[in-house]
mmCIF file of C-alpha atoms in Angstrom:
data_model
loop_
_atom_site.group_PDB
_atom_site.id
_atom_site.type_symbol
_atom_site.label_atom_id
_atom_site.label_comp_id
_atom_site.label_asym_id
_atom_site.label_seq_id
_atom_site.Cartn_x
_atom_site.Cartn_y
_atom_site.Cartn_z
ATOM 1 C CA MET A 23 31.866 86.825 69.516
ATOM 2 C CA SER A 24 33.289 90.104 68.383
ATOM 3 C CA GLN A 25 36.199 89.228 66.186
ATOM 4 C CA GLN A 26 38.376 92.060 67.366
ATOM 5 C CA HIS A 27 38.656 90.301 70.708
ATOM 6 C CA THR A 28 39.803 86.920 69.460
ATOM 7 C CA ALA A 29 43.363 87.749 68.751
ATOM 8 C CA SER A 30 45.582 88.750 71.492
ATOM 9 C CA ALA A 31 47.129 87.592 74.653
ATOM 10 C CA PRO A 32 47.724 90.753 76.642
ATOM 11 C CA ARG A 33 51.382 91.606 76.541
ATOM 12 C CA THR A 34 53.700 94.408 75.689
ATOM 13 C CA PRO A 35 54.612 94.673 72.009
ATOM 14 C CA GLY A 36 58.148 93.458 71.621
ATOM 15 C CA ALA A 37 58.253 91.773 75.026
ATOM 16 C CA PRO A 38 58.912 88.071 75.065
ATOM 17 C CA ALA A 39 55.787 86.064 75.443
ATOM 18 C CA THR A 40 55.812 83.203 77.863
ATOM 19 C CA PRO A 41 53.365 80.506 76.882
ATOM 20 C CA GLY A 42 50.852 79.287 79.416
ATOM 21 C CA ASN A 43 51.286 75.906 81.010
ATOM 22 C CA GLY A 44 47.936 74.426 80.032
ATOM 23 C CA SER A 45 45.635 72.814 82.547
ATOM 24 C CA GLY A 46 48.512 72.118 84.933
ATOM 25 C CA GLY A 47 49.253 75.814 85.284
ATOM 26 C CA LEU A 48 45.566 76.600 85.790
ATOM 27 C CA ALA A 49 45.199 73.864 88.433
ATOM 28 C CA ARG A 50 48.126 75.284 90.379
ATOM 29 C CA TYR A 51 46.649 78.758 90.002
ATOM 30 C CA VAL A 52 43.288 77.658 91.417
ATOM 31 C CA ILE A 53 44.976 76.037 94.441
ATOM 32 C CA ALA A 54 47.120 79.111 95.128
ATOM 33 C CA ALA A 55 44.240 81.557 94.670
ATOM 34 C CA ALA A 56 41.807 79.521 96.781
ATOM 35 C CA LEU A 57 44.301 79.227 99.648
ATOM 36 C CA ALA A 58 45.155 82.928 99.600
ATOM 37 C CA ARG A 59 41.552 84.098 99.320
ATOM 38 C CA THR A 60 40.354 81.731 102.032
ATOM 39 C CA ALA A 61 42.922 83.271 104.382
ATOM 40 C CA ASP A 62 41.941 86.780 103.353
ATOM 41 C CA GLY A 63 38.200 86.055 103.470
ATOM 42 C CA GLY A 64 38.198 84.499 106.936
ATOM 43 C CA ALA A 65 40.625 86.818 108.694
ATOM 44 C CA VAL A 66 38.179 89.515 109.756
ATOM 45 C CA VAL A 67 35.812 86.926 111.272
ATOM 46 C CA ALA A 68 38.720 85.306 113.106
ATOM 47 C CA VAL A 69 39.865 88.641 114.519
ATOM 48 C CA VAL A 70 36.376 89.572 115.725
ATOM 49 C CA LEU A 71 35.912 86.168 117.370
ATOM 50 C CA LEU A 72 39.377 86.344 118.935
ATOM 51 C CA VAL A 73 38.547 89.657 120.593
ATOM 52 C CA THR A 74 35.025 88.822 121.721
ATOM 53 C CA SER A 75 35.932 85.330 123.002
ATOM 54 C CA SER A 76 38.702 86.926 125.084
ATOM 55 C CA GLY A 77 36.276 89.325 126.744
ATOM 56 C CA GLY A 78 37.054 92.314 124.548
ATOM 57 C CA SER A 79 34.388 94.864 123.704
ATOM 58 C CA GLY A 80 32.428 94.952 120.474
ATOM 59 C CA ILE A 81 33.996 98.296 119.676
ATOM 60 C CA LEU A 82 37.514 96.876 119.986
ATOM 61 C CA ALA A 83 36.521 93.882 117.843
ATOM 62 C CA GLY A 84 35.173 96.206 115.156
ATOM 63 C CA VAL A 85 38.249 98.427 115.200
ATOM 64 C CA LEU A 86 40.697 95.522 114.973
ATOM 65 C CA GLY A 87 38.574 93.911 112.264
ATOM 66 C CA ALA A 88 38.712 97.152 110.303
ATOM 67 C CA CYS A 89 42.496 97.197 110.727
ATOM 68 C CA ILE A 90 42.812 94.085 108.575
ATOM 69 C CA THR A 91 40.188 95.076 105.970
ATOM 70 C CA ALA A 92 40.638 98.825 105.504
ATOM 71 C CA PRO A 93 44.238 98.582 104.176
ATOM 72 C CA HIS A 94 42.844 96.932 101.040
ATOM 73 C CA LEU A 95 42.263 100.527 99.956
ATOM 74 C CA LEU A 96 46.049 100.919 99.788
ATOM 75 C CA GLY A 97 46.144 98.242 97.103
ATOM 76 C CA PRO A 98 47.044 100.603 94.253
ATOM 77 C CA LEU A 99 50.114 101.761 96.193
ATOM 78 C CA VAL A 100 51.434 98.216 96.630
ATOM 79 C CA ALA A 101 50.522 97.098 93.107
ATOM 80 C CA ARG A 102 53.303 98.883 91.217
ATOM 81 C CA PRO A 103 56.087 96.577 92.504
ATOM 82 C CA LEU A 104 54.183 93.724 90.881
ATOM 83 C CA ASP A 105 54.403 95.413 87.472
ATOM 84 C CA LEU A 106 58.042 96.346 88.078
ATOM 85 C CA ALA A 107 59.187 92.907 89.217
ATOM 86 C CA GLN A 108 61.221 90.586 87.045
ATOM 87 C CA ASP A 109 59.268 87.723 88.579
ATOM 88 C CA GLY A 110 55.847 88.686 89.904
ATOM 89 C CA ARG A 111 55.471 85.334 91.632
ATOM 90 C CA LYS A 112 58.091 86.340 94.193
ATOM 91 C CA VAL A 113 56.245 89.573 95.026
ATOM 92 C CA ILE A 114 52.960 87.751 95.615
ATOM 93 C CA ALA A 115 54.630 84.910 97.531
ATOM 94 C CA ALA A 116 56.405 87.432 99.769
ATOM 95 C CA ALA A 117 53.055 89.132 100.438
ATOM 96 C CA CYS A 118 51.493 85.772 101.383
ATOM 97 C CA LEU A 119 54.366 84.997 103.759
ATOM 98 C CA LEU A 120 54.246 88.444 105.339
ATOM 99 C CA TYR A 121 50.483 88.087 105.767
ATOM 100 C CA ALA A 122 50.929 84.707 107.462
ATOM 101 C CA THR A 123 53.781 85.868 109.700
ATOM 102 C CA VAL A 124 52.193 89.087 110.894
ATOM 103 C CA LEU A 125 48.776 87.495 111.435
ATOM 104 C CA THR A 126 50.408 84.757 113.509
ATOM 105 C CA ALA A 127 52.308 87.318 115.577
ATOM 106 C CA ALA A 128 49.169 89.387 116.160
ATOM 107 C CA VAL A 129 47.183 86.347 117.306
ATOM 108 C CA LEU A 130 49.861 84.938 119.610
ATOM 109 C CA THR A 131 50.584 88.294 121.264
ATOM 110 C CA TYR A 132 46.973 89.486 121.551
ATOM 111 C CA GLY A 133 46.209 90.390 125.145
ATOM 112 C CA HIS A 134 49.886 90.581 126.056
ATOM 113 C CA ILE A 135 50.673 93.805 124.205
ATOM 114 C CA PRO A 136 48.746 97.067 123.769
ATOM 115 C CA ALA A 137 45.781 96.809 121.409
ATOM 116 C CA ALA A 138 47.292 99.582 119.288
ATOM 117 C CA LEU A 139 50.265 97.353 118.460
ATOM 118 C CA THR A 140 47.940 94.485 117.584
ATOM 119 C CA GLY A 141 46.056 96.856 115.305
ATOM 120 C CA LEU A 142 49.301 97.920 113.660
ATOM 121 C CA MET A 143 50.263 94.308 112.962
ATOM 122 C CA LEU A 144 46.821 93.514 111.564
ATOM 123 C CA ALA A 145 47.019 96.605 109.358
ATOM 124 C CA SER A 146 50.369 95.367 108.043
ATOM 125 C CA ALA A 147 48.757 92.047 107.153
ATOM 126 C CA GLY A 148 45.818 93.837 105.556
ATOM 127 C CA THR A 149 48.151 95.812 103.316
ATOM 128 C CA CYS A 150 49.158 92.512 101.722
ATOM 129 C CA GLY A 151 45.503 91.635 101.065
ATOM 130 C CA PRO A 152 45.264 93.274 97.616
ATOM 131 C CA LEU A 153 48.116 91.132 96.334
ATOM 132 C CA LEU A 154 46.302 88.013 97.567
ATOM 133 C CA THR A 155 43.192 88.999 95.583
ATOM 134 C CA GLY A 156 43.587 91.250 92.541
ATOM 135 C CA GLY A 157 47.340 90.696 92.420
ATOM 136 C CA ILE A 158 46.969 86.969 91.876
ATOM 137 C CA SER A 159 44.214 87.523 89.294
ATOM 138 C CA SER A 160 46.557 89.666 87.226
ATOM 139 C CA ARG A 161 48.782 86.599 86.700
ATOM 140 C CA LEU A 162 46.029 84.494 85.138
ATOM 141 C CA PRO A 163 46.013 85.738 81.498
ATOM 142 C CA ALA A 164 49.672 84.856 80.925
ATOM 143 C CA ILE A 165 49.303 81.491 82.653
ATOM 144 C CA VAL A 166 46.439 80.196 80.507
ATOM 145 C CA GLY A 167 47.763 81.511 77.194
ATOM 146 C CA PRO A 168 46.453 83.702 74.380
ATOM 147 C CA ARG A 169 43.240 81.918 73.317
ATOM 148 C CA LEU A 170 40.318 84.075 74.390
ATOM 149 C CA HIS A 171 38.000 81.091 74.911
ATOM 150 C CA THR A 172 40.540 79.584 77.299
ATOM 151 C CA GLN A 173 40.965 82.869 79.160
ATOM 152 C CA ARG A 174 37.210 83.273 79.591
ATOM 153 C CA ARG A 175 36.914 79.718 80.943
ATOM 154 C CA ALA A 176 39.798 80.363 83.338
ATOM 155 C CA GLN A 177 38.058 83.505 84.574
ATOM 156 C CA GLY A 178 35.187 81.272 85.674
ATOM 157 C CA TRP A 179 37.667 79.349 87.823
ATOM 158 C CA ASP A 180 38.937 82.653 89.197
ATOM 159 C CA VAL A 181 35.423 83.732 90.153
ATOM 160 C CA ALA A 182 35.028 80.375 91.919
ATOM 161 C CA THR A 183 38.166 80.936 94.007
ATOM 162 C CA TYR A 184 36.730 84.229 95.244
ATOM 163 C CA GLY A 185 33.505 82.433 96.141
ATOM 164 C CA ILE A 186 35.446 79.685 97.910
ATOM 165 C CA GLY A 187 37.464 82.252 99.840
ATOM 166 C CA GLY A 188 34.421 84.259 100.856
ATOM 167 C CA THR A 189 32.522 81.139 101.954
ATOM 168 C CA ALA A 190 35.147 78.661 103.140
ATOM 169 C CA GLY A 191 37.160 81.255 105.072
ATOM 170 C CA PRO A 192 34.414 82.335 107.498
ATOM 171 C CA SER A 193 33.006 78.780 107.657
ATOM 172 C CA LEU A 194 36.406 77.340 108.571
ATOM 173 C CA VAL A 195 36.848 79.985 111.239
ATOM 174 C CA ALA A 196 33.411 79.311 112.710
ATOM 175 C CA ALA A 197 34.018 75.551 112.795
ATOM 176 C CA LEU A 198 37.504 75.727 114.297
ATOM 177 C CA SER A 199 36.448 78.364 116.813
ATOM 178 C CA GLY A 200 33.729 76.052 118.105
ATOM 179 C CA TRP A 201 35.923 72.955 118.086
ATOM 180 C CA ALA A 202 39.138 74.530 119.407
ATOM 181 C CA SER A 203 39.451 78.324 119.729
ATOM 182 C CA ALA A 204 39.355 81.537 117.740
ATOM 183 C CA ALA A 205 43.142 81.745 118.001
ATOM 184 C CA ALA A 206 43.477 78.276 116.461
ATOM 185 C CA ALA A 207 41.169 79.328 113.646
ATOM 186 C CA ALA A 208 43.246 82.419 112.917
ATOM 187 C CA LEU A 209 46.451 80.359 112.959
ATOM 188 C CA ALA A 210 44.903 77.921 110.478
ATOM 189 C CA LEU A 211 44.291 80.841 108.123
ATOM 190 C CA ALA A 212 47.916 81.906 108.543
ATOM 191 C CA ILE A 213 49.048 78.389 107.618
ATOM 192 C CA GLY A 214 46.832 78.594 104.555
ATOM 193 C CA ALA A 215 48.439 81.896 103.526
ATOM 194 C CA ALA A 216 51.905 80.377 103.953
ATOM 195 C CA ALA A 217 50.868 77.404 101.819
ATOM 196 C CA ALA A 218 49.587 79.857 99.218
ATOM 197 C CA ALA A 219 53.079 81.384 99.059
ATOM 198 C CA GLY A 220 54.564 78.027 98.115
ATOM 199 C CA SER A 221 51.792 77.397 95.590
ATOM 200 C CA VAL A 222 52.358 80.784 93.946
ATOM 201 C CA LEU A 223 56.045 79.986 93.440
ATOM 202 C CA LEU A 224 54.995 76.816 91.599
ATOM 203 C CA LEU A 225 53.032 78.814 89.019
ATOM 204 C CA PRO A 226 54.537 79.030 85.517
ATOM 205 C CA PHE A 227 57.002 81.876 85.083
ATOM 206 C CA THR A 228 55.722 84.763 82.962
ATOM 207 C CA ALA A 229 58.009 87.369 81.456
ATOM 208 C CA PRO A 230 57.703 90.857 83.015
ATOM 209 C CA SER A 231 55.386 93.196 81.153
ATOM 210 C CA HIS A 232 57.880 96.066 81.151
ATOM 211 C CA GLY A 233 60.164 94.242 78.729
ATOM 212 C CA GLY A 234 63.207 95.674 80.491
ATOM 213 C CA ASP A 235 61.978 99.277 80.415
ATOM 214 C CA LYS A 236 60.877 99.852 84.019
ATOM 215 C CA LYS A 237 60.441 103.592 83.412
ATOM 216 C CA ALA A 238 57.460 102.735 81.237
ATOM 217 C CA ILE A 239 55.550 101.321 84.219
ATOM 218 C CA LEU A 240 52.931 103.844 85.277
ATOM 219 C CA LYS A 241 52.733 105.201 88.816
ATOM 220 C CA PRO A 242 49.483 104.735 90.802
ATOM 221 C CA GLY A 243 48.172 108.239 90.111
ATOM 222 C CA ALA A 244 48.955 107.941 86.420
ATOM 223 C CA THR A 245 47.221 104.556 86.325
ATOM 224 C CA LEU A 246 44.090 106.023 87.898
ATOM 225 C CA ALA A 247 44.189 108.877 85.377
ATOM 226 C CA LEU A 248 44.506 106.318 82.589
ATOM 227 C CA ILE A 249 41.445 104.477 83.894
ATOM 228 C CA ALA A 250 39.492 107.734 84.118
ATOM 229 C CA ARG A 251 40.187 108.782 80.538
ATOM 230 C CA THR A 252 39.837 105.339 78.938
ATOM 231 C CA GLY A 253 36.173 104.624 78.255
ATOM 232 C CA HIS A 254 36.350 100.837 78.516
ATOM 233 C CA LEU A 255 38.187 100.924 81.850
ATOM 234 C CA ARG A 256 36.142 103.795 83.223
ATOM 235 C CA ARG A 257 32.915 101.908 82.584
ATOM 236 C CA THR A 258 34.433 98.779 84.106
ATOM 237 C CA VAL A 259 35.183 100.679 87.299
ATOM 238 C CA TYR A 260 31.862 102.408 87.872
ATOM 239 C CA LEU A 261 29.742 99.402 86.891
ATOM 240 C CA THR A 262 31.812 97.210 89.236
ATOM 241 C CA MET A 263 31.472 99.710 92.083
ATOM 242 C CA ILE A 264 27.720 100.229 91.739
ATOM 243 C CA VAL A 265 26.941 96.520 91.484
ATOM 244 C CA ALA A 266 29.160 95.806 94.522
ATOM 245 C CA LEU A 267 27.396 98.541 96.500
ATOM 246 C CA SER A 268 23.986 97.133 95.571
ATOM 247 C CA VAL A 269 24.528 93.407 96.246
ATOM 248 C CA ALA A 270 26.134 94.263 99.608
ATOM 249 C CA ALA A 271 22.577 94.916 100.798
ATOM 250 C CA LEU A 272 21.515 91.281 100.402
ATOM 251 C CA PRO A 273 22.924 89.679 103.616
ATOM 252 C CA ILE A 274 21.671 92.456 105.895
ATOM 253 C CA THR A 275 18.319 92.738 104.156
ATOM 254 C CA ALA A 276 17.849 88.971 104.493
ATOM 255 C CA VAL A 277 17.702 89.289 108.279
ATOM 256 C CA HIS A 278 15.068 92.028 108.174
ATOM 257 C CA MET A 279 13.030 90.380 105.403
ATOM 258 C CA THR A 280 12.221 87.473 107.716
ATOM 259 C CA LYS A 281 9.848 89.746 109.640
ATOM 260 C CA ILE A 282 7.950 90.731 106.517
ATOM 261 C CA LEU A 283 7.802 87.173 105.200
ATOM 262 C CA GLY A 284 6.603 85.845 108.560
ATOM 263 C CA ILE A 285 9.424 83.378 109.164
ATOM 264 C CA GLU A 286 11.943 82.776 111.922
ATOM 265 C CA PRO A 287 14.961 85.165 111.966
ATOM 266 C CA ALA A 288 17.348 82.207 111.816
ATOM 267 C CA THR A 289 15.897 81.351 108.402
ATOM 268 C CA ALA A 290 17.752 84.362 107.014
ATOM 269 C CA ALA A 291 20.733 82.022 106.755
ATOM 270 C CA VAL A 292 18.851 80.132 104.040
ATOM 271 C CA LEU A 293 18.653 83.306 101.948
ATOM 272 C CA THR A 294 22.352 84.106 102.307
ATOM 273 C CA ALA A 295 23.217 80.464 101.582
ATOM 274 C CA ALA A 296 21.051 80.616 98.464
ATOM 275 C CA TYR A 297 22.986 83.647 97.286
ATOM 276 C CA GLY A 298 26.317 81.925 97.971
ATOM 277 C CA LEU A 299 25.272 78.715 96.210
ATOM 278 C CA GLY A 300 23.958 80.772 93.313
ATOM 279 C CA ASN A 301 27.305 82.539 93.063
ATOM 280 C CA LEU A 302 29.140 79.214 93.033
ATOM 281 C CA THR A 303 26.718 77.814 90.457
ATOM 282 C CA GLY A 304 27.298 80.857 88.263
ATOM 283 C CA SER A 305 31.055 80.468 88.425
ATOM 284 C CA ILE A 306 30.776 76.786 87.470
ATOM 285 C CA ALA A 307 28.531 77.754 84.566
ATOM 286 C CA VAL A 308 31.158 80.219 83.325
ATOM 287 C CA MET A 309 33.767 77.448 83.425
ATOM 288 C CA VAL A 310 31.566 75.128 81.358
ATOM 289 C CA PHE A 311 30.142 77.802 79.066
ATOM 290 C CA PRO A 312 32.673 80.657 78.890
ATOM 291 C CA LEU A 313 31.320 84.116 78.187
ATOM 292 C CA THR A 314 31.467 85.247 74.571
ATOM 293 C CA GLY A 315 31.356 88.729 73.135
ATOM 294 C CA ASP A 316 32.673 92.150 73.956
ATOM 295 C CA PRO A 317 33.289 92.617 77.720
ATOM 296 C CA ASP A 318 31.945 96.191 77.622
ATOM 297 C CA ARG A 319 28.595 94.978 76.303
ATOM 298 C CA LEU A 320 28.608 91.908 78.533
ATOM 299 C CA MET A 321 29.030 94.005 81.676
ATOM 300 C CA ARG A 322 26.019 96.156 80.809
ATOM 301 C CA ARG A 323 23.777 93.205 79.992
ATOM 302 C CA LEU A 324 24.793 91.191 83.039
ATOM 303 C CA ALA A 325 24.411 94.217 85.306
ATOM 304 C CA LEU A 326 20.801 94.386 84.087
ATOM 305 C CA GLY A 327 20.547 90.713 85.040
ATOM 306 C CA VAL A 328 21.606 91.653 88.571
ATOM 307 C CA VAL A 329 18.903 94.341 88.494
ATOM 308 C CA ALA A 330 16.336 91.646 87.648
ATOM 309 C CA GLY A 331 17.478 89.562 90.612
ATOM 310 C CA LEU A 332 17.391 92.515 93.010
ATOM 311 C CA LEU A 333 13.979 93.584 91.725
ATOM 312 C CA THR A 334 12.604 90.082 92.288
ATOM 313 C CA ALA A 335 14.022 90.044 95.823
ATOM 314 C CA THR A 336 12.516 93.484 96.479
ATOM 315 C CA ALA A 337 9.015 92.551 95.300
ATOM 316 C CA SER A 338 9.042 88.994 96.658
ATOM 317 C CA PRO A 339 5.741 88.097 98.350
ATOM 318 C CA ALA A 340 6.853 84.716 99.738
ATOM 319 C CA PHE A 341 9.869 83.015 101.241
ATOM 320 C CA ALA A 342 10.264 80.516 98.380
ATOM 321 C CA VAL A 343 10.340 83.362 95.864
ATOM 322 C CA SER A 344 12.926 85.177 97.976
ATOM 323 C CA VAL A 345 15.169 82.095 98.037
ATOM 324 C CA GLY A 346 14.934 81.887 94.262
ATOM 325 C CA ALA A 347 15.625 85.613 93.899
ATOM 326 C CA TYR A 348 18.718 85.436 96.100
ATOM 327 C CA ALA A 349 20.012 82.411 94.179
ATOM 328 C CA LEU A 350 19.336 84.111 90.842
ATOM 329 C CA THR A 351 21.151 87.262 91.945
ATOM 330 C CA GLY A 352 24.126 85.164 93.042
ATOM 331 C CA ILE A 353 24.285 83.410 89.667
ATOM 332 C CA LEU A 354 24.051 86.646 87.695
ATOM 333 C CA ASN A 355 26.555 88.434 89.907
ATOM 334 C CA ALA A 356 29.059 85.620 89.268
ATOM 335 C CA PHE A 357 28.567 86.104 85.525
ATOM 336 C CA PHE A 358 28.927 89.865 85.949
ATOM 337 C CA PHE A 359 32.133 89.457 87.959
ATOM 338 C CA ALA A 360 33.565 87.202 85.241
ATOM 339 C CA SER A 361 32.784 89.878 82.646
ATOM 340 C CA THR A 362 34.672 92.491 84.698
ATOM 341 C CA LEU A 363 37.696 90.181 84.879
ATOM 342 C CA ALA A 364 37.510 89.848 81.097
ATOM 343 C CA ALA A 365 37.334 93.633 80.768
ATOM 344 C CA ARG A 366 40.367 94.168 82.997
ATOM 345 C CA THR A 367 42.303 91.543 81.075
ATOM 346 C CA GLU A 368 41.421 92.752 77.600
ATOM 347 C CA TYR A 369 41.329 96.515 78.091
ATOM 348 C CA ALA A 370 44.165 97.183 80.534
ATOM 349 C CA PRO A 371 47.585 98.123 79.122
ATOM 350 C CA SER A 372 50.165 95.447 79.834
ATOM 351 C CA LYS A 373 52.513 97.929 81.571
ATOM 352 C CA ALA A 374 49.859 98.695 84.178
ATOM 353 C CA ARG A 375 47.763 95.517 84.201
ATOM 354 C CA SER A 376 48.472 94.542 87.802
ATOM 355 C CA GLN A 377 47.695 98.068 88.956
ATOM 356 C CA VAL A 378 44.428 98.151 87.009
ATOM 357 C CA PHE A 379 43.363 94.820 88.512
ATOM 358 C CA ILE A 380 44.136 96.029 92.022
ATOM 359 C CA TRP A 381 42.637 99.503 91.536
ATOM 360 C CA VAL A 382 39.342 97.930 90.486
ATOM 361 C CA ALA A 383 39.495 95.427 93.354
ATOM 362 C CA ALA A 384 40.196 98.176 95.909
ATOM 363 C CA LEU A 385 37.353 100.353 94.636
ATOM 364 C CA LYS A 386 35.030 97.350 94.619
ATOM 365 C CA ILE A 387 35.813 96.586 98.265
ATOM 366 C CA THR A 388 35.262 100.237 99.170
ATOM 367 C CA SER A 389 31.884 100.241 97.448
ATOM 368 C CA GLY A 390 30.869 96.992 99.132
ATOM 369 C CA SER A 391 31.694 98.471 102.543
ATOM 370 C CA ALA A 392 29.752 101.625 101.689
ATOM 371 C CA GLY A 393 26.832 99.475 100.582
ATOM 372 C CA THR A 394 26.830 97.628 103.898
ATOM 373 C CA ALA A 395 26.823 100.914 105.831
ATOM 374 C CA LEU A 396 24.106 102.382 103.604
ATOM 375 C CA THR A 397 21.939 99.300 104.038
ATOM 376 C CA GLY A 398 22.228 99.540 107.812
ATOM 377 C CA SER A 399 20.880 103.078 107.731
ATOM 378 C CA LEU A 400 18.141 102.517 105.138
ATOM 379 C CA THR A 401 16.594 99.390 106.671
ATOM 380 C CA GLY A 402 15.444 101.553 109.584
ATOM 381 C CA ILE A 403 13.263 103.468 107.132
ATOM 382 C CA ASN A 404 11.998 100.550 105.073
ATOM 383 C CA VAL A 405 13.265 96.974 104.883
ATOM 384 C CA ARG A 406 12.996 96.817 101.093
ATOM 385 C CA LEU A 407 14.478 100.263 100.508
ATOM 386 C CA PRO A 408 18.164 99.169 100.222
ATOM 387 C CA LEU A 409 17.264 96.681 97.475
ATOM 388 C CA ALA A 410 15.151 99.293 95.682
ATOM 389 C CA VAL A 411 18.035 101.761 95.848
ATOM 390 C CA GLY A 412 20.284 99.086 94.375
ATOM 391 C CA VAL A 413 17.869 98.515 91.490
ATOM 392 C CA VAL A 414 17.802 102.225 90.691
ATOM 393 C CA ALA A 415 21.568 102.692 91.096
ATOM 394 C CA VAL A 416 22.584 99.774 88.861
ATOM 395 C CA SER A 417 19.971 100.718 86.251
ATOM 396 C CA ALA A 418 21.268 104.301 86.193
ATOM 397 C CA ALA A 419 24.865 103.061 85.840
ATOM 398 C CA VAL A 420 23.882 100.852 82.889
ATOM 399 C CA VAL A 421 22.057 103.740 81.220
ATOM 400 C CA ALA A 422 25.097 105.982 81.742
ATOM 401 C CA ALA A 423 27.425 103.336 80.298
ATOM 402 C CA THR A 424 25.133 102.784 77.311
ATOM 403 C CA VAL A 425 24.860 106.495 76.555
ATOM 404 C CA GLU A 426 28.603 106.911 76.970
ATOM 405 C CA THR A 427 29.244 104.022 74.574
ATOM 406 C CA ARG A 428 26.842 105.379 71.957
ATOM 407 C CA PHE A 429 28.481 108.801 71.992
ATOM 408 C CA ALA A 430 32.043 107.466 72.194
ATOM 409 C CA ARG A 431 34.251 108.017 69.182
ATOM 410 C CA THR A 432 33.894 105.186 66.722
ATOM 411 C CA ASP A 433 37.663 104.852 66.722
ATOM 412 C CA GLU A 434 37.889 104.240 70.478
ATOM 413 C CA LYS A 435 40.533 101.542 70.565
ATOM 414 C CA ARG A 436 43.199 100.290 72.918
ATOM 415 C CA PRO A 437 46.226 102.342 71.767
ATOM 416 C CA TRP A 438 48.699 100.230 73.740
ATOM 417 C CA ARG A 439 47.995 97.115 71.683
#
């Protein structure tokens, strides 16, 4: 491991450090994060099912679904209060409660009020989404303490909570919708978000990063400018975005690949499940064997691992090979995601850490949505084309990052340390 990364817990010089609370603090973190991300991950499915099961059109379902997902792009604008707060737990807990309350109101009043008002309520809930994802992640470094090995292991748990949220959320909605109703499923997610609020308040208190000087907290535009001019953070952003854009092709491509592989369309679920299980396996592996080394280098190497997985999926001649390729890509993407969390933790200035986490998360979500749209258009030309584009795009991003690193000033350091 590079020795320059073994020293520090990220905090403002001169600010009081609050020690982590060991495994108890991490356990509470995992519960809070899993609850919040399950609610966030399942909400769009619940909204779509609510509309369609009530006789609404597909267009209305898509619009209302977008109302709860698109506001994630506003994440950087809602992140600054987290850096300014004396107690960040209260900001995140309030966001969880607002999410639960507004989602409940939207579900219970759907069909009784104009759709525009329902959309407005869902958009209000969606605005809280970034605090349920990147906002919670920004709390982790202070909770687990200064040892880098411990932080890297905890980041594996964090990756797992995202996987749980992305898998358990939609699965819970599908199960409850079949057993009871789509409205009941959405209300269950709201209860989960409310429970997350209570869990967040039970997390160990961490001293505010501003150390009493709130004027030192950067504004969103200044934070983005900081990211753009700081090599480590800049590379973190564009590698994260390109990988997110590329792996977004996998679920859609799986459906179309069944025709080429000569299998039933329903078997596409096996491919997506393989990717999900691979992602979960990767996150468990990071917990057991935490990543070592410089995050900048790790991101580049693991992004090439994702390229290998995508390339295998692209060239796969048989279904069994495709299942393996999807699982491999899921494993490597989990490792890559953990390396980006390490980069955000270790390279972001403490006075803008929450904003950096949420900026990267917002841009990642944007890229994933763009990747889904791009895949939909490219599969009409050639089924394998979206995966091939992903291979080229990620490879080009890694080359750009490598060249940029080689030509960077040898004294490129983190001046805020």
